[in-house]
Amino acid sequence: MAGRNYVKLLTPAYGAIAFIFAWWLIAFLQLVDPVLLPSPQDSAKAIWVGFFQGNLFSDLKVTVMRTLAAFIIATVVCVPLGLVLGSSVQLYRSLEFVIDFFRSTPASALFPLFLVILGVGESTKIAVAAFGAGLLILFNTAYGVMNARKVRQAAAYVMGASKSRVLIGVTLLESLPQTFIGMRSGVSFALVIVIVAEMFIGSTDGLGQRVINAQMIFNMPEMYATIFTAGVLGYSLNLFFILIERYFIHWGGK
Amino acid sequence: MNTTHITIRGLTKSFAGQPLYSGFDLNFPRNRITSVFGPNGCGKSTLINMIAGLMPIDSGEILFDGKRLHETVIGYVFQNYRDALFPWKKSIDNIKYPLQIAGKSPAECETRTQELIQSFDVRFDLNRFPYELSGGQQQLISIMRALATQPEVLFLDEPFSALDYEMTLFMRDKLQAIFQATKTTMIVVSHDLDEAVYLADEVLMLTRRPTKIAEVVEFKAARPRSPGTLTTQDFINAKSHCLDVFQREVRTKELLK
């Protein structure tokens, strides 16, 4: 019995172990130029050195702060806006094209525009990331509101709840599962934009700048270490949101 | 004493140009259970939704003791309890919600809730979320929520149709006991003729659309009624009379087609 439980517990780790083993094997057999693909040990060492002797941690911190700043701005602006848009189907339909258009426009294409308006600096990176994340949050919240169960709103209404009370006490909560999907996609999207901005928009710090610098001086272990750190960051953000979701929206899908 | 509680005059409602109700007049008696029964699509639920203010009317007047809806306390039990309860609130907070809306203090909410728990003899844990309870328990919460503010009229839209048979029998008797204790005017939409007659003092039989009153059938058996009531001659007579009216209604319209 105990043995079987171990097998079950380790199941999610098999893929990761197989991946690292394959990487190690390819590096060990030198199937790829060792300059391009350092071994897992060398990359792990680069992470260790980066964190404890270099400034990988401060770069990580900067990227996290930018991503969170963009995400918070997007949430504070777009959740209330989505709520209002979603409660009036006619209003949403009239703005749907504009929202869909800008959502489909690659946010990175807006960098030059934001550079002209805001100049080279923190605000441009955060603004573009917030813009992209905000649209995701906006239309998800609006959809959540539009698809809110009418019976629940009717139940509150028949008990004498005012319009604003139904909106805040019922519709907002009804839309939360969908809003959270928007927030989760939004934070991932903000991270993508922040990393790209750090690479190409006059940055002196952040994970994006670190990746591109390592690539320019052909420091491959350092580059892999940074990519891996960015991956862990993205994964953690996603996991963090899933856990919050499970806690706050315990009724989701029920 | 059998006075009128709800007066409907000249009610008109169309859907996509098709009249459903046109110049419809109706009285609902006070302190009675009225079942609403009729062919599919005749607008049974639409009727109570219009009275409860959940659906706008095209024209006409609906008064409760001469008062308008917004001056009247009503309760409404939906068919689909799963969609009607608030899953983010514990069961007990679902029951308190209408009291909070009515502006009652936390102490008053607590007192009233305890009162309801006593009178319903609830034994399961009300600190659970609705989705953690069985269907019957959830519908019981819905009914308690609808009764929390001591409504003048209680509307029930096919309240037991999503429950299994055992639970349905239990809930019918629960509802009857509440009625006997409170004498609240109740209007029950039902698609089950047995249930409609069993619960009712009066069965309101409706025609096909455009909807008219086919007949109001009285059923005067003493309460509390029990499953034994279903086999009494009175019940069988009332039910077969309802069935005659119903079949006449369905058949006439078919001949006209």
Short mmCIF file of C-alpha atoms in Angstrom, two decimals:
data_model
loop_
_atom_site.label_atom_id
_atom_site.label_comp_id
_atom_site.label_asym_id
_atom_site.label_seq_id
_atom_site.Cartn_x
_atom_site.Cartn_y
_atom_site.Cartn_z
CA MET A 1 0.00 0.00 0.00
CA ALA A 2 2.68 2.47 1.12
CA GLY A 3 4.67 1.72 -2.02
CA ARG A 4 1.66 2.48 -4.23
CA ASN A 5 1.10 5.82 -2.48
CA TYR A 6 4.68 6.78 -3.27
CA VAL A 7 4.12 5.99 -6.92
CA LYS A 8 1.01 8.19 -6.94
CA LEU A 9 2.74 11.04 -5.13
CA LEU A 10 5.66 11.04 -7.54
CA THR A 11 3.57 10.83 -10.74
CA PRO A 12 3.69 14.59 -11.45
CA ALA A 13 7.50 14.51 -11.08
CA TYR A 14 8.10 11.84 -13.76
CA GLY A 15 7.85 14.25 -16.68
CA ALA A 16 10.23 16.73 -15.07
CA ILE A 17 12.74 13.98 -14.22
CA ALA A 18 12.56 12.61 -17.76
CA PHE A 19 13.03 16.11 -19.21
CA ILE A 20 16.14 16.84 -17.11
CA PHE A 21 17.53 13.38 -17.86
CA ALA A 22 17.07 13.89 -21.62
CA TRP A 23 18.72 17.31 -21.36
CA TRP A 24 21.60 15.80 -19.42
CA LEU A 25 21.95 12.94 -21.93
CA ILE A 26 21.98 15.30 -24.93
CA ALA A 27 24.57 17.52 -23.22
CA PHE A 28 26.63 14.53 -22.06
CA LEU A 29 26.72 12.93 -25.52
CA GLN A 30 27.39 16.39 -26.99
CA LEU A 31 24.62 15.94 -29.55
CA VAL A 32 24.33 19.74 -29.58
CA ASP A 33 27.24 22.20 -29.50
CA PRO A 34 28.14 22.43 -25.77
CA VAL A 35 28.44 26.21 -26.12
CA LEU A 36 24.76 26.39 -27.07
CA LEU A 37 23.52 23.75 -24.64
CA PRO A 38 25.37 23.62 -21.33
CA SER A 39 24.67 20.69 -19.01
CA PRO A 40 21.92 20.87 -16.39
CA GLN A 41 24.62 20.93 -13.68
CA ASP A 42 26.28 24.02 -15.19
CA SER A 43 22.92 25.79 -15.48
CA ALA A 44 21.99 24.87 -11.92
CA LYS A 45 25.35 26.20 -10.78
CA ALA A 46 24.71 29.45 -12.66
CA ILE A 47 21.41 29.83 -10.79
CA TRP A 48 23.14 29.20 -7.48
CA VAL A 49 25.94 31.66 -8.27
CA GLY A 50 23.46 34.19 -9.68
CA PHE A 51 21.34 34.14 -6.56
CA PHE A 52 24.03 34.02 -3.89
CA GLN A 53 26.95 35.85 -5.47
CA GLY A 54 25.43 37.82 -8.35
CA ASN A 55 22.36 39.97 -8.72
CA LEU A 56 19.87 37.45 -10.14
CA PHE A 57 17.68 37.96 -7.10
CA SER A 58 17.54 41.75 -7.46
CA ASP A 59 16.72 41.36 -11.18
CA LEU A 60 13.97 38.92 -10.27
CA LYS A 61 12.64 41.37 -7.71
CA VAL A 62 12.55 44.22 -10.23
CA THR A 63 10.65 42.09 -12.75
CA VAL A 64 8.18 40.96 -10.10
CA MET A 65 7.57 44.55 -8.97
CA ARG A 66 6.94 45.74 -12.53
CA THR A 67 4.61 42.85 -13.27
CA LEU A 68 2.66 43.35 -10.06
CA ALA A 69 2.43 47.13 -10.57
CA ALA A 70 1.02 46.59 -14.07
CA PHE A 71 -1.34 43.90 -12.80
CA ILE A 72 -2.64 45.98 -9.90
CA ILE A 73 -3.30 49.01 -12.12
CA ALA A 74 -5.07 46.78 -14.65
CA THR A 75 -7.22 45.16 -11.94
CA VAL A 76 -8.18 48.37 -10.16
CA VAL A 77 -9.21 50.04 -13.42
CA CYS A 78 -10.69 47.15 -15.37
CA VAL A 79 -12.70 45.11 -12.85
CA PRO A 80 -15.10 48.02 -12.06
CA LEU A 81 -15.16 48.98 -15.75
CA GLY A 82 -15.98 45.39 -16.77
CA LEU A 83 -18.72 45.30 -14.17
CA VAL A 84 -20.35 48.41 -15.59
CA LEU A 85 -19.91 47.31 -19.22
CA GLY A 86 -21.26 43.83 -18.51
CA SER A 87 -24.36 45.07 -16.74
CA SER A 88 -25.49 46.84 -19.88
CA VAL A 89 -25.49 44.42 -22.77
CA GLN A 90 -26.17 47.28 -25.17
CA LEU A 91 -23.18 49.28 -23.90
CA TYR A 92 -20.95 46.23 -24.17
CA ARG A 93 -22.13 45.39 -27.69
CA SER A 94 -21.39 48.94 -28.81
CA LEU A 95 -17.84 48.77 -27.42
CA GLU A 96 -17.21 45.11 -28.21
CA PHE A 97 -15.45 45.79 -31.48
CA VAL A 98 -13.06 48.32 -29.94
CA ILE A 99 -12.23 45.99 -27.05
CA ASP A 100 -11.76 42.98 -29.34
CA PHE A 101 -9.67 45.03 -31.75
CA PHE A 102 -7.20 46.22 -29.11
CA ARG A 103 -7.17 42.81 -27.48
CA SER A 104 -6.17 41.31 -30.81
CA THR A 105 -3.55 43.99 -31.44
CA PRO A 106 -0.19 42.70 -30.14
CA ALA A 107 0.51 44.88 -27.11
CA SER A 108 4.19 44.91 -28.06
CA ALA A 109 3.24 46.88 -31.20
CA LEU A 110 2.17 49.69 -28.89
CA PHE A 111 5.64 50.19 -27.38
CA PRO A 112 6.67 52.94 -29.80
CA LEU A 113 3.43 54.82 -29.13
CA PHE A 114 3.81 54.59 -25.36
CA LEU A 115 7.50 55.56 -25.68
CA VAL A 116 6.50 58.75 -27.44
CA ILE A 117 3.90 59.56 -24.81
CA LEU A 118 5.66 58.45 -21.63
CA GLY A 119 9.34 58.43 -22.61
CA VAL A 120 11.96 55.80 -21.84
CA GLY A 121 11.44 54.68 -18.28
CA GLU A 122 9.55 52.55 -15.83
CA SER A 123 6.17 54.02 -16.70
CA THR A 124 6.26 52.86 -20.34
CA LYS A 125 6.98 49.22 -19.44
CA ILE A 126 4.32 49.17 -16.77
CA ALA A 127 1.78 51.04 -18.90
CA VAL A 128 1.99 48.67 -21.88
CA ALA A 129 1.80 45.61 -19.62
CA ALA A 130 -1.13 47.12 -17.72
CA PHE A 131 -2.89 47.94 -21.00
CA GLY A 132 -2.62 44.39 -22.31
CA ALA A 133 -3.51 42.75 -19.00
CA GLY A 134 -6.33 45.24 -18.46
CA LEU A 135 -8.13 44.29 -21.67
CA LEU A 136 -8.02 40.61 -20.70
CA ILE A 137 -9.43 41.43 -17.27
CA LEU A 138 -12.00 43.81 -18.74
CA PHE A 139 -13.65 41.46 -21.20
CA ASN A 140 -13.52 38.48 -18.86
CA THR A 141 -15.22 40.47 -16.10
CA ALA A 142 -17.81 41.80 -18.54
CA TYR A 143 -18.53 38.27 -19.81
CA GLY A 144 -18.78 37.01 -16.24
CA VAL A 145 -21.38 39.69 -15.51
CA MET A 146 -23.32 39.08 -18.72
CA ASN A 147 -23.45 35.34 -18.07
CA ALA A 148 -24.39 35.73 -14.40
CA ARG A 149 -27.32 33.50 -13.51
CA LYS A 150 -30.47 35.53 -13.91
CA VAL A 151 -32.31 33.46 -11.29
CA ARG A 152 -29.91 34.59 -8.56
CA GLN A 153 -30.37 38.23 -9.49
CA ALA A 154 -34.13 37.70 -9.60
CA ALA A 155 -34.01 36.06 -6.16
CA ALA A 156 -32.25 39.10 -4.67
CA TYR A 157 -34.54 41.48 -6.52
CA VAL A 158 -37.72 39.76 -5.30
CA MET A 159 -36.41 40.04 -1.73
CA GLY A 160 -36.34 43.80 -2.21
CA ALA A 161 -32.65 44.38 -2.97
CA SER A 162 -31.90 47.65 -4.76
CA LYS A 163 -30.23 47.67 -8.17
CA SER A 164 -26.82 48.62 -6.75
CA ARG A 165 -27.17 45.98 -4.04
CA VAL A 166 -27.89 43.30 -6.64
CA LEU A 167 -24.90 44.49 -8.67
CA ILE A 168 -22.39 44.38 -5.79
CA GLY A 169 -23.91 41.60 -3.69
CA VAL A 170 -24.89 39.17 -6.43
CA THR A 171 -23.69 40.05 -9.93
CA LEU A 172 -20.12 40.86 -8.88
CA LEU A 173 -19.82 37.59 -6.97
CA GLU A 174 -21.46 35.69 -9.82
CA SER A 175 -18.84 37.07 -12.20
CA LEU A 176 -15.88 36.31 -9.90
CA PRO A 177 -14.98 32.89 -11.36
CA GLN A 178 -14.70 34.45 -14.83
CA THR A 179 -13.01 37.58 -13.44
CA PHE A 180 -10.38 35.39 -11.84
CA ILE A 181 -9.70 33.67 -15.16
CA GLY A 182 -9.13 37.15 -16.59
CA MET A 183 -6.84 38.10 -13.72
CA ARG A 184 -4.83 34.90 -14.05
CA SER A 185 -4.36 35.36 -17.79
CA GLY A 186 -3.71 39.06 -17.15
CA VAL A 187 -0.83 38.51 -14.76
CA SER A 188 0.81 35.99 -17.12
CA PHE A 189 0.40 38.43 -19.98
CA ALA A 190 1.85 41.31 -17.93
CA LEU A 191 4.93 39.18 -17.22
CA VAL A 192 5.42 38.49 -20.94
CA ILE A 193 5.24 42.19 -21.79
CA VAL A 194 7.50 43.24 -18.90
CA ILE A 195 10.19 40.71 -19.96
CA VAL A 196 10.07 41.91 -23.59
CA ALA A 197 10.19 45.54 -22.44
CA GLU A 198 13.22 44.83 -20.28
CA MET A 199 14.98 43.32 -23.30
CA PHE A 200 14.45 46.11 -25.76
CA ILE A 201 13.37 49.31 -24.01
CA GLY A 202 16.51 50.75 -22.49
CA SER A 203 16.60 48.71 -19.31
CA THR A 204 19.47 48.33 -16.90
CA ASP A 205 17.86 45.65 -14.77
CA GLY A 206 15.21 42.92 -14.75
CA LEU A 207 15.18 39.33 -15.99
CA GLY A 208 14.56 40.32 -19.62
CA GLN A 209 17.63 42.54 -19.70
CA ARG A 210 19.61 39.77 -18.02
CA VAL A 211 18.64 37.18 -20.65
CA ILE A 212 19.58 39.42 -23.56
CA ASN A 213 22.89 40.47 -21.94
CA ALA A 214 23.86 36.85 -21.30
CA GLN A 215 23.03 36.02 -24.91
CA MET A 216 25.14 38.90 -26.26
CA ILE A 217 28.25 37.78 -24.38
CA PHE A 218 27.45 34.11 -25.09
CA ASN A 219 27.21 33.25 -21.41
CA MET A 220 24.88 30.33 -22.02
CA PRO A 221 24.65 28.89 -18.47
CA GLU A 222 23.71 32.37 -17.27
CA MET A 223 21.09 32.67 -20.01
CA TYR A 224 19.53 29.30 -19.18
CA ALA A 225 19.61 30.16 -15.48
CA THR A 226 17.66 33.36 -16.15
CA ILE A 227 15.17 31.70 -18.50
CA PHE A 228 14.59 29.03 -15.87
CA THR A 229 14.10 31.68 -13.17
CA ALA A 230 11.58 33.49 -15.37
CA GLY A 231 9.81 30.16 -15.91
CA VAL A 232 9.61 29.50 -12.18
CA LEU A 233 8.26 33.04 -11.70
CA GLY A 234 5.53 32.56 -14.32
CA TYR A 235 4.59 29.17 -12.94
CA SER A 236 4.47 30.47 -9.35
CA LEU A 237 2.26 33.41 -10.28
CA ASN A 238 -0.17 31.04 -11.97
CA LEU A 239 -0.12 28.60 -9.07
CA PHE A 240 -0.58 31.44 -6.57
CA PHE A 241 -3.70 32.58 -8.41
CA ILE A 242 -5.13 29.08 -8.64
CA LEU A 243 -4.72 28.69 -4.87
CA ILE A 244 -6.35 32.07 -4.15
CA GLU A 245 -9.14 31.15 -6.54
CA ARG A 246 -9.78 27.87 -4.77
CA TYR A 247 -9.92 29.62 -1.43
CA PHE A 248 -12.09 32.60 -2.36
CA ILE A 249 -14.30 31.02 -5.01
CA HIS A 250 -14.96 27.75 -3.27
CA TRP A 251 -18.32 27.54 -5.02
CA GLY A 252 -16.84 27.71 -8.56
CA GLY A 253 -18.52 25.23 -10.89
CA LYS A 254 -21.00 24.15 -8.23
CA MET B 1 -63.96 34.65 6.14
CA ASN B 2 -62.71 34.31 2.60
CA THR B 3 -61.68 37.70 1.29
CA THR B 4 -59.66 38.65 -1.72
CA HIS B 5 -55.94 39.22 -1.24
CA ILE B 6 -54.59 39.83 -4.72
CA THR B 7 -56.65 41.59 -7.38
CA ILE B 8 -55.66 41.46 -11.04
CA ARG B 9 -57.53 43.71 -13.47
CA GLY B 10 -57.09 44.05 -17.22
CA LEU B 11 -53.73 42.29 -17.28
CA THR B 12 -52.26 42.27 -20.78
CA LYS B 13 -49.02 40.68 -21.87
CA SER B 14 -47.75 39.71 -25.30
CA PHE B 15 -44.65 37.90 -26.46
CA ALA B 16 -43.38 38.76 -29.94
CA GLY B 17 -46.79 40.13 -30.93
CA GLN B 18 -48.60 36.98 -29.73
CA PRO B 19 -51.00 37.84 -26.89
CA LEU B 20 -50.54 35.59 -23.85
CA TYR B 21 -52.85 37.48 -21.51
CA SER B 22 -55.39 39.99 -22.75
CA GLY B 23 -57.71 41.86 -20.40
CA PHE B 24 -57.20 39.15 -17.78
CA ASP B 25 -59.06 39.54 -14.45
CA LEU B 26 -58.45 37.35 -11.41
CA ASN B 27 -58.73 37.34 -7.62
CA PHE B 28 -56.55 35.30 -5.29
CA PRO B 29 -58.15 34.51 -1.90
CA ARG B 30 -56.47 35.44 1.37
CA ASN B 31 -55.06 32.81 3.76
CA ARG B 32 -55.51 30.07 1.19
CA ILE B 33 -53.24 27.94 -0.95
CA THR B 34 -54.07 28.39 -4.61
CA SER B 35 -52.55 25.99 -7.13
CA VAL B 36 -52.12 27.18 -10.68
CA PHE B 37 -52.54 24.42 -13.27
CA GLY B 38 -52.89 24.43 -17.03
CA PRO B 39 -51.57 23.18 -20.35
CA ASN B 40 -47.93 23.64 -21.30
CA GLY B 41 -47.07 27.14 -22.45
CA CYS B 42 -50.21 28.73 -21.03
CA GLY B 43 -48.06 31.02 -18.91
CA LYS B 44 -48.43 29.65 -15.38
CA SER B 45 -44.97 30.76 -14.33
CA THR B 46 -45.29 33.95 -16.34
CA LEU B 47 -48.42 34.80 -14.38
CA ILE B 48 -46.78 34.53 -10.96
CA ASN B 49 -43.61 36.19 -12.23
CA MET B 50 -45.68 39.17 -13.34
CA ILE B 51 -47.47 39.32 -9.98
CA ALA B 52 -44.13 39.06 -8.14
CA GLY B 53 -42.64 41.82 -10.30
CA LEU B 54 -40.01 39.60 -11.95
CA MET B 55 -41.48 40.25 -15.39
CA PRO B 56 -42.94 43.53 -16.64
CA ILE B 57 -46.59 43.66 -17.71
CA ASP B 58 -47.78 45.46 -20.83
CA SER B 59 -50.80 46.96 -19.10
CA GLY B 60 -53.26 46.31 -16.30
CA GLU B 61 -53.20 46.52 -12.55
CA ILE B 62 -52.11 44.13 -9.81
CA LEU B 63 -52.90 45.06 -6.21
CA PHE B 64 -52.27 43.36 -2.88
CA ASP B 65 -55.00 44.48 -0.49
CA GLY B 66 -55.14 47.62 -2.56
CA LYS B 67 -51.37 48.14 -2.17
CA ARG B 68 -48.78 48.08 -4.91
CA LEU B 69 -45.99 45.50 -5.04
CA HIS B 70 -43.30 47.77 -3.59
CA GLU B 71 -45.43 48.33 -0.49
CA THR B 72 -45.89 44.59 -0.04
CA VAL B 73 -43.61 41.96 1.48
CA ILE B 74 -43.52 38.85 -0.69
CA GLY B 75 -41.55 35.62 -0.71
CA TYR B 76 -40.65 33.58 -3.77
CA VAL B 77 -39.42 29.98 -4.00
CA PHE B 78 -37.80 29.14 -7.32
CA GLN B 79 -37.95 25.79 -9.02
CA ASN B 80 -34.19 25.58 -9.33
CA TYR B 81 -32.87 25.96 -5.79
CA ARG B 82 -29.32 25.45 -6.99
CA ASP B 83 -29.48 28.60 -9.10
CA ALA B 84 -31.54 30.57 -6.60
CA LEU B 85 -29.45 30.18 -3.44
CA PHE B 86 -26.23 32.15 -3.03
CA PRO B 87 -23.39 29.60 -3.06
CA TRP B 88 -20.92 32.09 -1.57
CA LYS B 89 -22.99 32.40 1.59
CA LYS B 90 -23.41 29.73 4.24
CA SER B 91 -26.93 28.29 4.41
CA ILE B 92 -27.71 30.26 7.53
CA ASP B 93 -26.56 33.51 5.90
CA ASN B 94 -28.75 32.74 2.90
CA ILE B 95 -31.71 32.69 5.28
CA LYS B 96 -30.60 35.97 6.88
CA TYR B 97 -30.10 37.76 3.57
CA PRO B 98 -33.68 39.08 3.08
CA LEU B 99 -33.69 40.23 6.71
CA GLN B 100 -30.49 42.19 6.12
CA ILE B 101 -32.02 43.71 2.97
CA ALA B 102 -35.02 44.75 5.05
CA GLY B 103 -32.58 46.58 7.33
CA LYS B 104 -32.92 44.38 10.41
CA SER B 105 -30.20 44.47 13.08
CA PRO B 106 -27.88 41.45 13.48
CA ALA B 107 -29.69 40.57 16.72
CA GLU B 108 -33.09 40.66 15.01
CA CYS B 109 -31.73 38.54 12.13
CA GLU B 110 -30.42 36.00 14.62
CA THR B 111 -33.69 35.82 16.57
CA ARG B 112 -35.80 35.36 13.47
CA THR B 113 -33.44 32.74 12.05
CA GLN B 114 -33.53 30.75 15.28
CA GLU B 115 -37.32 30.98 15.21
CA LEU B 116 -37.37 29.51 11.69
CA ILE B 117 -34.94 26.75 12.65
CA GLN B 118 -37.23 25.86 15.57
CA SER B 119 -40.42 25.81 13.55
CA PHE B 120 -38.86 23.83 10.69
CA ASP B 121 -37.16 21.49 13.13
CA VAL B 122 -33.91 21.66 11.15
CA ARG B 123 -31.40 19.05 12.26
CA PHE B 124 -28.65 19.47 9.67
CA ASP B 125 -25.74 21.90 9.92
CA LEU B 126 -26.75 25.32 8.60
CA ASN B 127 -23.13 26.47 8.69
CA ARG B 128 -22.53 24.44 5.56
CA PHE B 129 -22.62 25.99 2.13
CA PRO B 130 -25.74 25.20 0.10
CA TYR B 131 -23.83 23.07 -2.43
CA GLU B 132 -22.77 20.78 0.43
CA LEU B 133 -26.41 19.91 1.16
CA SER B 134 -28.88 17.55 -0.53
CA GLY B 135 -31.48 18.87 -2.97
CA GLY B 136 -34.28 18.67 -0.44
CA GLN B 137 -32.23 20.44 2.21
CA GLN B 138 -31.38 23.19 -0.30
CA GLN B 139 -35.02 23.70 -1.20
CA LEU B 140 -35.86 23.79 2.51
CA ILE B 141 -33.29 26.62 2.88
CA SER B 142 -34.96 28.39 -0.06
CA ILE B 143 -38.35 28.15 1.61
CA MET B 144 -36.97 29.34 4.95
CA ARG B 145 -35.29 32.26 3.16
CA ALA B 146 -38.56 33.15 1.43
CA LEU B 147 -40.42 33.04 4.75
CA ALA B 148 -37.81 34.92 6.80
CA THR B 149 -39.41 38.33 6.34
CA GLN B 150 -42.88 36.96 7.16
CA PRO B 151 -44.24 37.70 3.69
CA GLU B 152 -47.88 38.50 3.06
CA VAL B 153 -47.83 36.27 -0.01
CA LEU B 154 -45.58 33.31 -0.79
CA PHE B 155 -45.06 32.32 -4.43
CA LEU B 156 -43.76 28.85 -5.27
CA ASP B 157 -42.82 28.01 -8.86
CA GLU B 158 -42.85 24.21 -9.24
CA PRO B 159 -41.00 24.03 -5.94
CA PHE B 160 -40.63 20.25 -5.71
CA SER B 161 -40.24 19.22 -9.33
CA ALA B 162 -36.46 18.78 -9.00
CA LEU B 163 -36.73 16.54 -5.94
CA ASP B 164 -37.10 12.77 -5.70
CA TYR B 165 -40.48 11.31 -4.72
CA GLU B 166 -39.67 10.66 -1.08
CA MET B 167 -38.39 14.20 -0.60
CA THR B 168 -41.39 15.62 -2.47
CA LEU B 169 -43.84 13.94 -0.08
CA PHE B 170 -41.85 15.20 2.90
CA MET B 171 -41.66 18.76 1.56
CA ARG B 172 -45.39 18.90 0.74
CA ASP B 173 -46.18 18.11 4.34
CA LYS B 174 -43.60 20.61 5.56
CA LEU B 175 -45.21 23.29 3.40
CA GLN B 176 -48.64 22.35 4.66
CA ALA B 177 -47.49 22.56 8.28
CA ILE B 178 -46.06 26.03 7.65
CA PHE B 179 -49.31 27.07 6.05
CA GLN B 180 -51.33 25.82 8.99
CA ALA B 181 -49.05 27.65 11.41
CA THR B 182 -48.87 30.96 9.53
CA LYS B 183 -51.92 31.02 7.22
CA THR B 184 -49.76 32.84 4.70
CA THR B 185 -51.47 33.27 1.33
CA MET B 186 -49.65 30.90 -1.03
CA ILE B 187 -49.67 30.56 -4.79
CA VAL B 188 -48.15 27.35 -6.11
CA VAL B 189 -47.44 26.64 -9.75
CA SER B 190 -47.46 22.92 -10.36
CA HIS B 191 -47.33 20.63 -13.36
CA ASP B 192 -48.39 17.66 -11.26
CA LEU B 193 -52.17 17.50 -10.89
CA ASP B 194 -51.99 15.27 -7.79
CA GLU B 195 -49.79 17.81 -6.10
CA ALA B 196 -51.84 20.78 -7.28
CA VAL B 197 -55.04 19.34 -5.77
CA TYR B 198 -53.39 17.87 -2.68
CA LEU B 199 -51.89 21.20 -1.58
CA ALA B 200 -54.69 23.49 -2.66
CA ASP B 201 -57.79 25.07 -1.23
CA GLU B 202 -58.48 26.20 -4.78
CA VAL B 203 -57.06 24.96 -8.06
CA LEU B 204 -56.93 27.70 -10.69
CA MET B 205 -57.32 25.95 -14.04
CA LEU B 206 -56.04 27.96 -17.01
CA THR B 207 -56.78 27.55 -20.73
CA ARG B 208 -54.35 27.48 -23.60
CA ARG B 209 -53.09 30.82 -24.84
CA PRO B 210 -54.46 33.45 -25.09
CA THR B 211 -54.93 32.42 -21.48
CA LYS B 212 -58.27 32.61 -19.70
CA ILE B 213 -59.58 31.06 -16.51
CA ALA B 214 -61.06 27.67 -17.42
CA GLU B 215 -62.44 27.08 -13.95
CA VAL B 216 -61.62 27.45 -10.27
CA VAL B 217 -61.99 24.07 -8.57
CA GLU B 218 -62.32 24.00 -4.79
CA PHE B 219 -60.89 21.21 -2.68
CA LYS B 220 -62.11 21.40 0.89
CA ALA B 221 -60.54 18.39 2.61
CA ALA B 222 -59.48 19.15 6.18
CA ARG B 223 -55.83 19.80 7.02
CA PRO B 224 -53.45 18.32 7.81
CA ARG B 225 -53.84 16.18 4.74
CA SER B 226 -51.79 13.02 4.49
CA PRO B 227 -50.91 10.58 1.71
CA GLY B 228 -54.18 8.86 2.77
CA THR B 229 -56.00 11.93 1.45
CA LEU B 230 -54.90 10.92 -2.05
CA THR B 231 -57.25 7.91 -1.95
CA THR B 232 -60.35 9.61 -0.49
CA GLN B 233 -63.45 10.02 -2.65
CA ASP B 234 -63.30 13.84 -2.25
CA PHE B 235 -59.81 13.95 -3.62
CA ILE B 236 -60.59 11.60 -6.51
CA ASN B 237 -63.70 13.65 -7.42
CA ALA B 238 -61.82 16.94 -7.34
CA LYS B 239 -58.96 15.53 -9.34
CA SER B 240 -61.10 13.89 -12.01
CA HIS B 241 -63.08 17.10 -12.35
CA CYS B 242 -59.83 19.02 -12.86
CA LEU B 243 -58.76 16.41 -15.39
CA ASP B 244 -62.04 16.82 -17.31
CA VAL B 245 -61.57 20.58 -17.43
CA PHE B 246 -57.97 20.15 -18.50
CA GLN B 247 -58.76 17.67 -21.28
CA ARG B 248 -61.65 19.78 -22.51
CA GLU B 249 -59.27 22.72 -22.77
CA VAL B 250 -56.61 20.77 -24.59
CA ARG B 251 -59.12 19.14 -26.95
CA THR B 252 -61.10 22.27 -27.92
CA LYS B 253 -57.94 23.97 -29.03
CA GLU B 254 -56.83 20.96 -31.02
CA LEU B 255 -60.14 20.91 -32.89
CA LEU B 256 -59.69 24.56 -33.76
CA LYS B 257 -56.31 23.95 -35.37
#
